[in-house]
Coordinates of C-alpha atoms and ligand atoms in Angstrom, one line a residue:
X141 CA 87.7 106.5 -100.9
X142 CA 89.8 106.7 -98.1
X143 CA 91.4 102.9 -96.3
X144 CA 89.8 104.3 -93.1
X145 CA 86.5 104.8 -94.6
X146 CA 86.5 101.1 -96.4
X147 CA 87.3 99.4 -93.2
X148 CA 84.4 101.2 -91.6
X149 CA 82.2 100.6 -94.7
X150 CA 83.3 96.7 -94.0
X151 CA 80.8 97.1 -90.5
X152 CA 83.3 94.6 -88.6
X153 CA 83.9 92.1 -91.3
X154 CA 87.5 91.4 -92.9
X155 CA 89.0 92.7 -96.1
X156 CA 91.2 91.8 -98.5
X157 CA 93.9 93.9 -99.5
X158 CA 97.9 93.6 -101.1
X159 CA 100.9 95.4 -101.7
X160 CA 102.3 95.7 -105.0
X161 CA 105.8 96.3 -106.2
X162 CA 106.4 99.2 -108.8
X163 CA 108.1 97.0 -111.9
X164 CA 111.5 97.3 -112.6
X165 CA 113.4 99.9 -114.5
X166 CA 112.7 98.9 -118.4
X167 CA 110.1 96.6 -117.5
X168 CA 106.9 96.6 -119.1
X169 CA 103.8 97.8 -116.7
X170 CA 101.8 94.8 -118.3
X171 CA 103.6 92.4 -116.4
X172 CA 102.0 94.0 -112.8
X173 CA 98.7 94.3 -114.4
X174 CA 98.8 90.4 -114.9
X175 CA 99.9 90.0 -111.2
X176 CA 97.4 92.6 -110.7
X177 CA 94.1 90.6 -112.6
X178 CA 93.9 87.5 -110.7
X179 CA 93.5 89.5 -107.3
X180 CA 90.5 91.2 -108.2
X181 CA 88.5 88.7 -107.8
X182 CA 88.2 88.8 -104.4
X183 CA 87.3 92.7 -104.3
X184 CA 90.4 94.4 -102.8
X185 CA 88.8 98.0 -102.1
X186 CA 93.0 99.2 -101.8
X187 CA 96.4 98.2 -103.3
X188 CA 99.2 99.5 -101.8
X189 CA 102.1 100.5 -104.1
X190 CA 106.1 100.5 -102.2
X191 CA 108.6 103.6 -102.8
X192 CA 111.7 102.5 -103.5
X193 CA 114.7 104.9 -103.3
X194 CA 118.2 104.9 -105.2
X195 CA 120.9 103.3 -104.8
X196 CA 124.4 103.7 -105.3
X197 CA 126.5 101.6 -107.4
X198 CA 130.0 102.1 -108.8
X199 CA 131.1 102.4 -112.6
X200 CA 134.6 101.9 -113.3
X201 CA 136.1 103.9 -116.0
X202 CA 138.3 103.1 -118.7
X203 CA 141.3 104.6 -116.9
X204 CA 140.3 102.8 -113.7
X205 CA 138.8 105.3 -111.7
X206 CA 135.4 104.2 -110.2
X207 CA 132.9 106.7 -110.5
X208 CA 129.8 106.7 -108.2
X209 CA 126.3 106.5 -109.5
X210 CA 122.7 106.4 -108.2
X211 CA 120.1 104.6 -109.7
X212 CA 116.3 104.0 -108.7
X213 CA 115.7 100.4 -109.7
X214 CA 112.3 100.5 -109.0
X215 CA 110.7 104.2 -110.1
X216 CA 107.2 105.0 -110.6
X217 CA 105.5 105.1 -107.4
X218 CA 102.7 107.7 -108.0
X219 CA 102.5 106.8 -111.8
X220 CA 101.6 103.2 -111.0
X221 CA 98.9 104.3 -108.4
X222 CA 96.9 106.2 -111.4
X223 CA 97.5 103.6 -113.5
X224 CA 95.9 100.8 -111.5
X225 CA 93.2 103.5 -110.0
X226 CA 92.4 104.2 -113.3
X227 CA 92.5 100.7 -114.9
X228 CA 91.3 98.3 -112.1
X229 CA 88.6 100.9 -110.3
X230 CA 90.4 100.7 -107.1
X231 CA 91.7 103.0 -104.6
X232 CA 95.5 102.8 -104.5
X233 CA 97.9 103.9 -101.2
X234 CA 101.4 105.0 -102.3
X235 CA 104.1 104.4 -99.9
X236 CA 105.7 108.2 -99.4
X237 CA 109.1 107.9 -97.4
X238 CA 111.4 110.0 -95.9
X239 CA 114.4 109.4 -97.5
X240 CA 116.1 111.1 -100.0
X241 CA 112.7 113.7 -100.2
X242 CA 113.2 117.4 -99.3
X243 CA 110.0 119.2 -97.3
X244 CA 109.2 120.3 -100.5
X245 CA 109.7 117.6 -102.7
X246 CA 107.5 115.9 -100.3
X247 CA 104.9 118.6 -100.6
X248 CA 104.7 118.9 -104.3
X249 CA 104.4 114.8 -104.1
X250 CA 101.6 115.0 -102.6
X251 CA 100.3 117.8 -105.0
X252 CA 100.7 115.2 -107.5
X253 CA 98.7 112.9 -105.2
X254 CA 95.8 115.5 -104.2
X255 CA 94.9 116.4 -108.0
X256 CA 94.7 112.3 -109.4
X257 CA 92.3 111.7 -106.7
X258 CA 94.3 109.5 -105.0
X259 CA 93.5 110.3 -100.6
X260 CA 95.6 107.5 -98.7
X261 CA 99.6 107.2 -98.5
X262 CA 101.2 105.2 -96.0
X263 CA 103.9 107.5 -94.3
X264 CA 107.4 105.9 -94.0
X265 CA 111.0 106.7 -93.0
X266 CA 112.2 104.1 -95.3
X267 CA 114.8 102.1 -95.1
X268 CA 118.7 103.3 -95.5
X269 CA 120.5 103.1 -98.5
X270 CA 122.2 99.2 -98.4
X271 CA 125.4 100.8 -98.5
X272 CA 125.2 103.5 -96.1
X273 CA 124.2 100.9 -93.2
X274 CA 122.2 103.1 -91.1
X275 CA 119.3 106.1 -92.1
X276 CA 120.9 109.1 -93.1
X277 CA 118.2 112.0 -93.6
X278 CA 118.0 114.5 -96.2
X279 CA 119.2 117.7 -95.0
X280 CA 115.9 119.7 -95.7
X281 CA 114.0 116.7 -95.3
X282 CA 112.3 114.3 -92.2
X283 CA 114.4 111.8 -89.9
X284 CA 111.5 110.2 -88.8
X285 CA 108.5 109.5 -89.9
X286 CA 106.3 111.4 -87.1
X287 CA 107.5 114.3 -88.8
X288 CA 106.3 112.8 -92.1
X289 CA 102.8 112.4 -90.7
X290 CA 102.7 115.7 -89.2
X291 CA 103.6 117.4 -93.1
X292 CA 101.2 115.7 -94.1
X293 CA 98.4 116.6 -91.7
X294 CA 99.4 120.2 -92.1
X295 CA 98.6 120.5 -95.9
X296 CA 95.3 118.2 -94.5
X297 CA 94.7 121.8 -92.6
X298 CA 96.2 124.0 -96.0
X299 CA 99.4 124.6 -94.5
X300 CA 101.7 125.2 -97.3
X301 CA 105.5 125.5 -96.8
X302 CA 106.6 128.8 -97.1
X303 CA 103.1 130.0 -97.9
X304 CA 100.0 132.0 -97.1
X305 CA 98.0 129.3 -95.8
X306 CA 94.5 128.6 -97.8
X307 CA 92.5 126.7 -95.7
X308 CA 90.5 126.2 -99.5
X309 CA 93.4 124.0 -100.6
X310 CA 93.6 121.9 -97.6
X311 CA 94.3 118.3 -98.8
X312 CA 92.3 115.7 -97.2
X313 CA 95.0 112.8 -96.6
X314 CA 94.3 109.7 -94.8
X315 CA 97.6 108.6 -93.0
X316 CA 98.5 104.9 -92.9
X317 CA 101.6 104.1 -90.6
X318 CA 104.6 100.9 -90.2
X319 CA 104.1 99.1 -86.8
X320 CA 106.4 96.2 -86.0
X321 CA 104.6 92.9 -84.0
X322 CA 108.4 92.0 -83.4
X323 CA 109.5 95.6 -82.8
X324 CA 111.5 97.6 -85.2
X325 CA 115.2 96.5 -85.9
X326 CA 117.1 99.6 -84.4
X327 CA 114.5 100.5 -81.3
X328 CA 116.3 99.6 -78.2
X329 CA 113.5 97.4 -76.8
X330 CA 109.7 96.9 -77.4
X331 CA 108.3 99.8 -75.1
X332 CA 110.3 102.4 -76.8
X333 CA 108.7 100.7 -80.3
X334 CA 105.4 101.1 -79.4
X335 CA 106.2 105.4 -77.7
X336 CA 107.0 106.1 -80.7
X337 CA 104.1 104.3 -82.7
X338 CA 101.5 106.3 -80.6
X339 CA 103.5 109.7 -81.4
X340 CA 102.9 108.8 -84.7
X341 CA 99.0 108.0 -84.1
X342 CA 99.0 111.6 -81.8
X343 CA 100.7 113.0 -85.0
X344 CA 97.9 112.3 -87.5
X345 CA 97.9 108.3 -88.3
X346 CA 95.0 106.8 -89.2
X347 CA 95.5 103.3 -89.2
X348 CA 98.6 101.3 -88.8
X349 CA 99.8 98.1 -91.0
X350 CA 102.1 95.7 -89.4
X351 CA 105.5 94.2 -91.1
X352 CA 104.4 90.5 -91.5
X353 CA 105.1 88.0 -89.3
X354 CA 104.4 84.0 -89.1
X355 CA 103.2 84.0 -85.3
X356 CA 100.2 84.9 -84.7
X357 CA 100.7 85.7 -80.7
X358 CA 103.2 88.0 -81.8
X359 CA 100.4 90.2 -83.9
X360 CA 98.1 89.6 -80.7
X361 CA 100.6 90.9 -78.2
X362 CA 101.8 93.8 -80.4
X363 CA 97.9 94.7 -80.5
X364 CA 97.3 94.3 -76.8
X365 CA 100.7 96.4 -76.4
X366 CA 99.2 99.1 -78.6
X367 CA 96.0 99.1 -76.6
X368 CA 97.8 99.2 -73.4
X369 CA 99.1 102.5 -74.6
X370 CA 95.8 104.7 -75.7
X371 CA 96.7 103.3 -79.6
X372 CA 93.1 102.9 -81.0
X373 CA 93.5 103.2 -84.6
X374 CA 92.6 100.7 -86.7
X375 CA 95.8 97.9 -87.0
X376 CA 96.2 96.0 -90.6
X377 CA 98.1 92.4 -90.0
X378 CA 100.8 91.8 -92.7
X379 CA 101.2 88.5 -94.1
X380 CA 103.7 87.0 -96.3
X381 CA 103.3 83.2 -97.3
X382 CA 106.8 81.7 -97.3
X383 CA 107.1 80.4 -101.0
X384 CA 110.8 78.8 -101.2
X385 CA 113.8 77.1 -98.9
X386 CA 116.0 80.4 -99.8
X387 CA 113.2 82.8 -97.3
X388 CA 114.0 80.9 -94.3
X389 CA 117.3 82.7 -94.5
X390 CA 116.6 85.5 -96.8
X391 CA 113.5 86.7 -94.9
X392 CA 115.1 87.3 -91.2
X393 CA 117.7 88.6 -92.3
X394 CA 116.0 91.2 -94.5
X395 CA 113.0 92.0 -92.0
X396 CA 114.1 91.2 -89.0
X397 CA 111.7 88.6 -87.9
X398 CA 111.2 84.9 -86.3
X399 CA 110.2 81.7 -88.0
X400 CA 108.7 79.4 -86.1
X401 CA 110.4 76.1 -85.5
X402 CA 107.5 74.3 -86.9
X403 CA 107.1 76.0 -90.3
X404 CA 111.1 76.6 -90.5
X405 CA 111.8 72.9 -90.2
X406 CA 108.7 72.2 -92.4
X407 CA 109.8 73.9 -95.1
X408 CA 113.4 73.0 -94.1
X409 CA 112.5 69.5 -95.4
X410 CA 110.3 70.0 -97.8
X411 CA 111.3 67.4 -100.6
X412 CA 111.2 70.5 -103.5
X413 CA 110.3 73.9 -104.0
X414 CA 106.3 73.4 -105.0
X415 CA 106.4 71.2 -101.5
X416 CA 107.9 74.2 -99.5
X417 CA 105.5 76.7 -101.0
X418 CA 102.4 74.7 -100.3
X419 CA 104.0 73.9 -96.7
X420 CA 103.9 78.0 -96.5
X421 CA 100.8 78.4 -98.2
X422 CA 99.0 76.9 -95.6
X423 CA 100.7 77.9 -92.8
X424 CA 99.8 81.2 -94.3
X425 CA 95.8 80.2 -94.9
X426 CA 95.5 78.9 -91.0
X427 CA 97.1 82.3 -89.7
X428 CA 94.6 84.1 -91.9
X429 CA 92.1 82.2 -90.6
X430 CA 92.7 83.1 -87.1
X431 CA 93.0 86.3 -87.7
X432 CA 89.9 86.9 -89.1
X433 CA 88.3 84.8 -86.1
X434 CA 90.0 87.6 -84.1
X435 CA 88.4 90.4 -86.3
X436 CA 91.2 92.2 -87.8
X437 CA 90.0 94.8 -89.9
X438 CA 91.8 93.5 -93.3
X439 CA 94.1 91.5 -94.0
X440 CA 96.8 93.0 -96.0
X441 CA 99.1 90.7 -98.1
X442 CA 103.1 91.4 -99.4
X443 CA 102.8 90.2 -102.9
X444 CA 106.6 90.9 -103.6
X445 CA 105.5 91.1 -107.3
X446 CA 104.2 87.5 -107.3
X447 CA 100.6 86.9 -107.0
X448 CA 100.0 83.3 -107.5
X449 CA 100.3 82.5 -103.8
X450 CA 98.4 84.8 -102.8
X451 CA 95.5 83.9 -105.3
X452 CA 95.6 80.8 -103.8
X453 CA 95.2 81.7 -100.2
X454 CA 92.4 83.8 -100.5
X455 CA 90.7 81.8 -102.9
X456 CA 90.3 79.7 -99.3
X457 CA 89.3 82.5 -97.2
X458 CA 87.3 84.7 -99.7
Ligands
LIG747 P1 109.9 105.4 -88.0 O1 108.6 105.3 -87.4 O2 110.5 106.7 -88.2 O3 110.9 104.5 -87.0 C1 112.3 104.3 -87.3 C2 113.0 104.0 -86.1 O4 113.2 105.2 -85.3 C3 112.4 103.0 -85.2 O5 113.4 102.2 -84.5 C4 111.6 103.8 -84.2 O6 111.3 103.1 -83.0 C5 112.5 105.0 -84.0 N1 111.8 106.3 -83.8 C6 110.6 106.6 -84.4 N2 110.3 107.9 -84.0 C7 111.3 108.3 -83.3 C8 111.6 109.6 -82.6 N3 110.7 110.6 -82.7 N4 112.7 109.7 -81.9 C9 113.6 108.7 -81.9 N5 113.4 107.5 -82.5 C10 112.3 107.3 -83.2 N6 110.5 101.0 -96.9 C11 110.7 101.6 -98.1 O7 111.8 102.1 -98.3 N7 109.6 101.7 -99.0 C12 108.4 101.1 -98.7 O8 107.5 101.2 -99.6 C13 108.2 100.5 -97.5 N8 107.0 100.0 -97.2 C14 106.7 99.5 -95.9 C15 105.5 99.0 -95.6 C16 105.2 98.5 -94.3 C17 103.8 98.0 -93.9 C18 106.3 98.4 -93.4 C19 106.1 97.7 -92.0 C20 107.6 98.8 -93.7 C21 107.8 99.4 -95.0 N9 109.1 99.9 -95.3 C22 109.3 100.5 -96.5 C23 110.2 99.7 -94.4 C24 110.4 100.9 -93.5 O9 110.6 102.1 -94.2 C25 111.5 100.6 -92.6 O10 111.2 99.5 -91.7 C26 112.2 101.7 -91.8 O11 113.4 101.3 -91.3 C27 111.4 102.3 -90.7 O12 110.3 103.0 -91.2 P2 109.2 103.6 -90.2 O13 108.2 104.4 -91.0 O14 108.6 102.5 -89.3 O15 110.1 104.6 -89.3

């Protein structure tokens, strides 16, 4: 079932959901299943899956000559979504990205996607390579990703690339897009952020989830931002519990985003780790809480491949 028919199943009240890392390369797939298992209990009706794209990384050779390589450390996107469909009964929503994807590649992705059942992807640019510093698009593929959501929408309406369209074999994608409470890294201010969220909502988007964030009035005016501008959809708060001393610094710099003083000193002096990840725990719980006093349709938790925390939390809300 589609996210957009879940949250409307949910009549007003909140849901649970999570996003899920793809394991490493060589890493069994038991070890997400057991992230996986203590989450079900509170009756996620999606999991979202991340894409993650290659890398490069340099070999050197025995006559000295470094030799460039790419490597996907993290492969496995639409394998992992049937394999958690298929062995927790749950609708899963792959993360499909721009990057590194021709048009076709894309379309034959969602091929894939269309025949295991699977009728929700989230549709992202992605982010850019670490060492090429900024995006660089595929040349036959998307810069943006509007132009994602569009693709995706015209197979929605059986428009094939380079094809006869058959309106018979239309797909019947619902579109999940990023939104950013603290506007994205690279827009030039917070107006221009949220123009281009509601061409992707006039492009096709469904529903939008938000990058986390740790102040709640930051979610509230991004919301009130979006409304301000004819953006209706649905909009799915990200949350993130901080769980060590080393995310104070690791987090902002990664996602661009504000800790408040009060949690950043808390944690700051926490007297060990355990301390700091209760101290974030609960900041996590209370934001949760609000939120759900504020009727957001889910709220959607970044695992990062650890699920204890997030047990925890929900075991208070759920
Ligand atoms: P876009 O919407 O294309 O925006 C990118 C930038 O371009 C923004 O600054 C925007 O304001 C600007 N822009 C947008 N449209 C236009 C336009 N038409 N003309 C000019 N400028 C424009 N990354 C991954 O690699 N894999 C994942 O699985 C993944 N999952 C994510 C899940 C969530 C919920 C979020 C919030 C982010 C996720 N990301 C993931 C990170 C995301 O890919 C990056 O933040 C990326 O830098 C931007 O993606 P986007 O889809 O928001 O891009």
């Amino acid at each position: 079932m589609k996210v957009t028919d879940h949250l409307a199943q949910a009549q007003g009240k909140t849901l649970f959901s999570f996003e899920v890392l793809p394991p490493r390369k060589g890493e069994n797939i038991q070890n997400l299943f057991n992230n996986i298992e203590p989450l079900m209990e509170f009756k996620p009706p999606f999991i979202d899956v991340t894409y993650h794209r290659e890398e490069y990384m340099y070999q050197r050779h025995p006559n000295g000559l470094l030799e460039k390589k790419t490597v996907r450390k993290r492969p496995g996107t639409v394998g992992i979504c049937a394999a958690i469909k298929n062995r927790f009964d749950v609708d899963t929503v792959p993360h499909l990205i721009c990057g590194g994807f021709t048009k076709e590649e894309t379309e034959n992705a969602l091929i894939d996607l269309h025949f295991l059942g699977i009728d929700t992807v989230l549709a992202l640019r992605g982010d850019p390579i670490k060492s090429e510093g900024h995006f660089i698009p595929h040349p036959d593929g998307h810069a943006y990703a509007c132009d994602l959501i569009g693709q995706v929408n015209d197979l929605n309406k059986g428009e094939y690339l380079n094809q006869e369209q058959d309106e018979t074999a239309a797909t019947n994608f619902c579109i999940g897009t990023a939104g950013y409470p603290e506007k994205h890294f690279e827009s030039p201010n917070s107006g221009a952020d949220i123009r281009y969220l509601k061409h992707k909502v006039d492009r096709g988007a469904d529903y939008i989830v938000t990058q986390m964030f740790f102040d709640n009035e930051q979610f509230f005016n991004f919301e009130k931002r979006c409304r301000d501008a004819g953006i209706m959809v649905p909009i799915i708060p990200g949350l993130k519990p901080l769980t060590t001393k080393s995310q104070l610094t690791m987090l902002p710099r990664s996602f661009y985003l504000n800790i408040p003083e009060a949690l950043a000193e808390a944690v700051h002096h926490a007297s060990n780790n355990e301390a700091a990840r209760q101290i974030g725990i609960e900041w996590c719980i209370n934001q949760s809480k609000e939120l759900m006093a504020h009727g957001v349709p889910s709220l959607h938790y970044y695992t990062m491949s650890k699920s204890e925390s997030i047990r925890r939390i929900a075991a208070a809300l759920f």
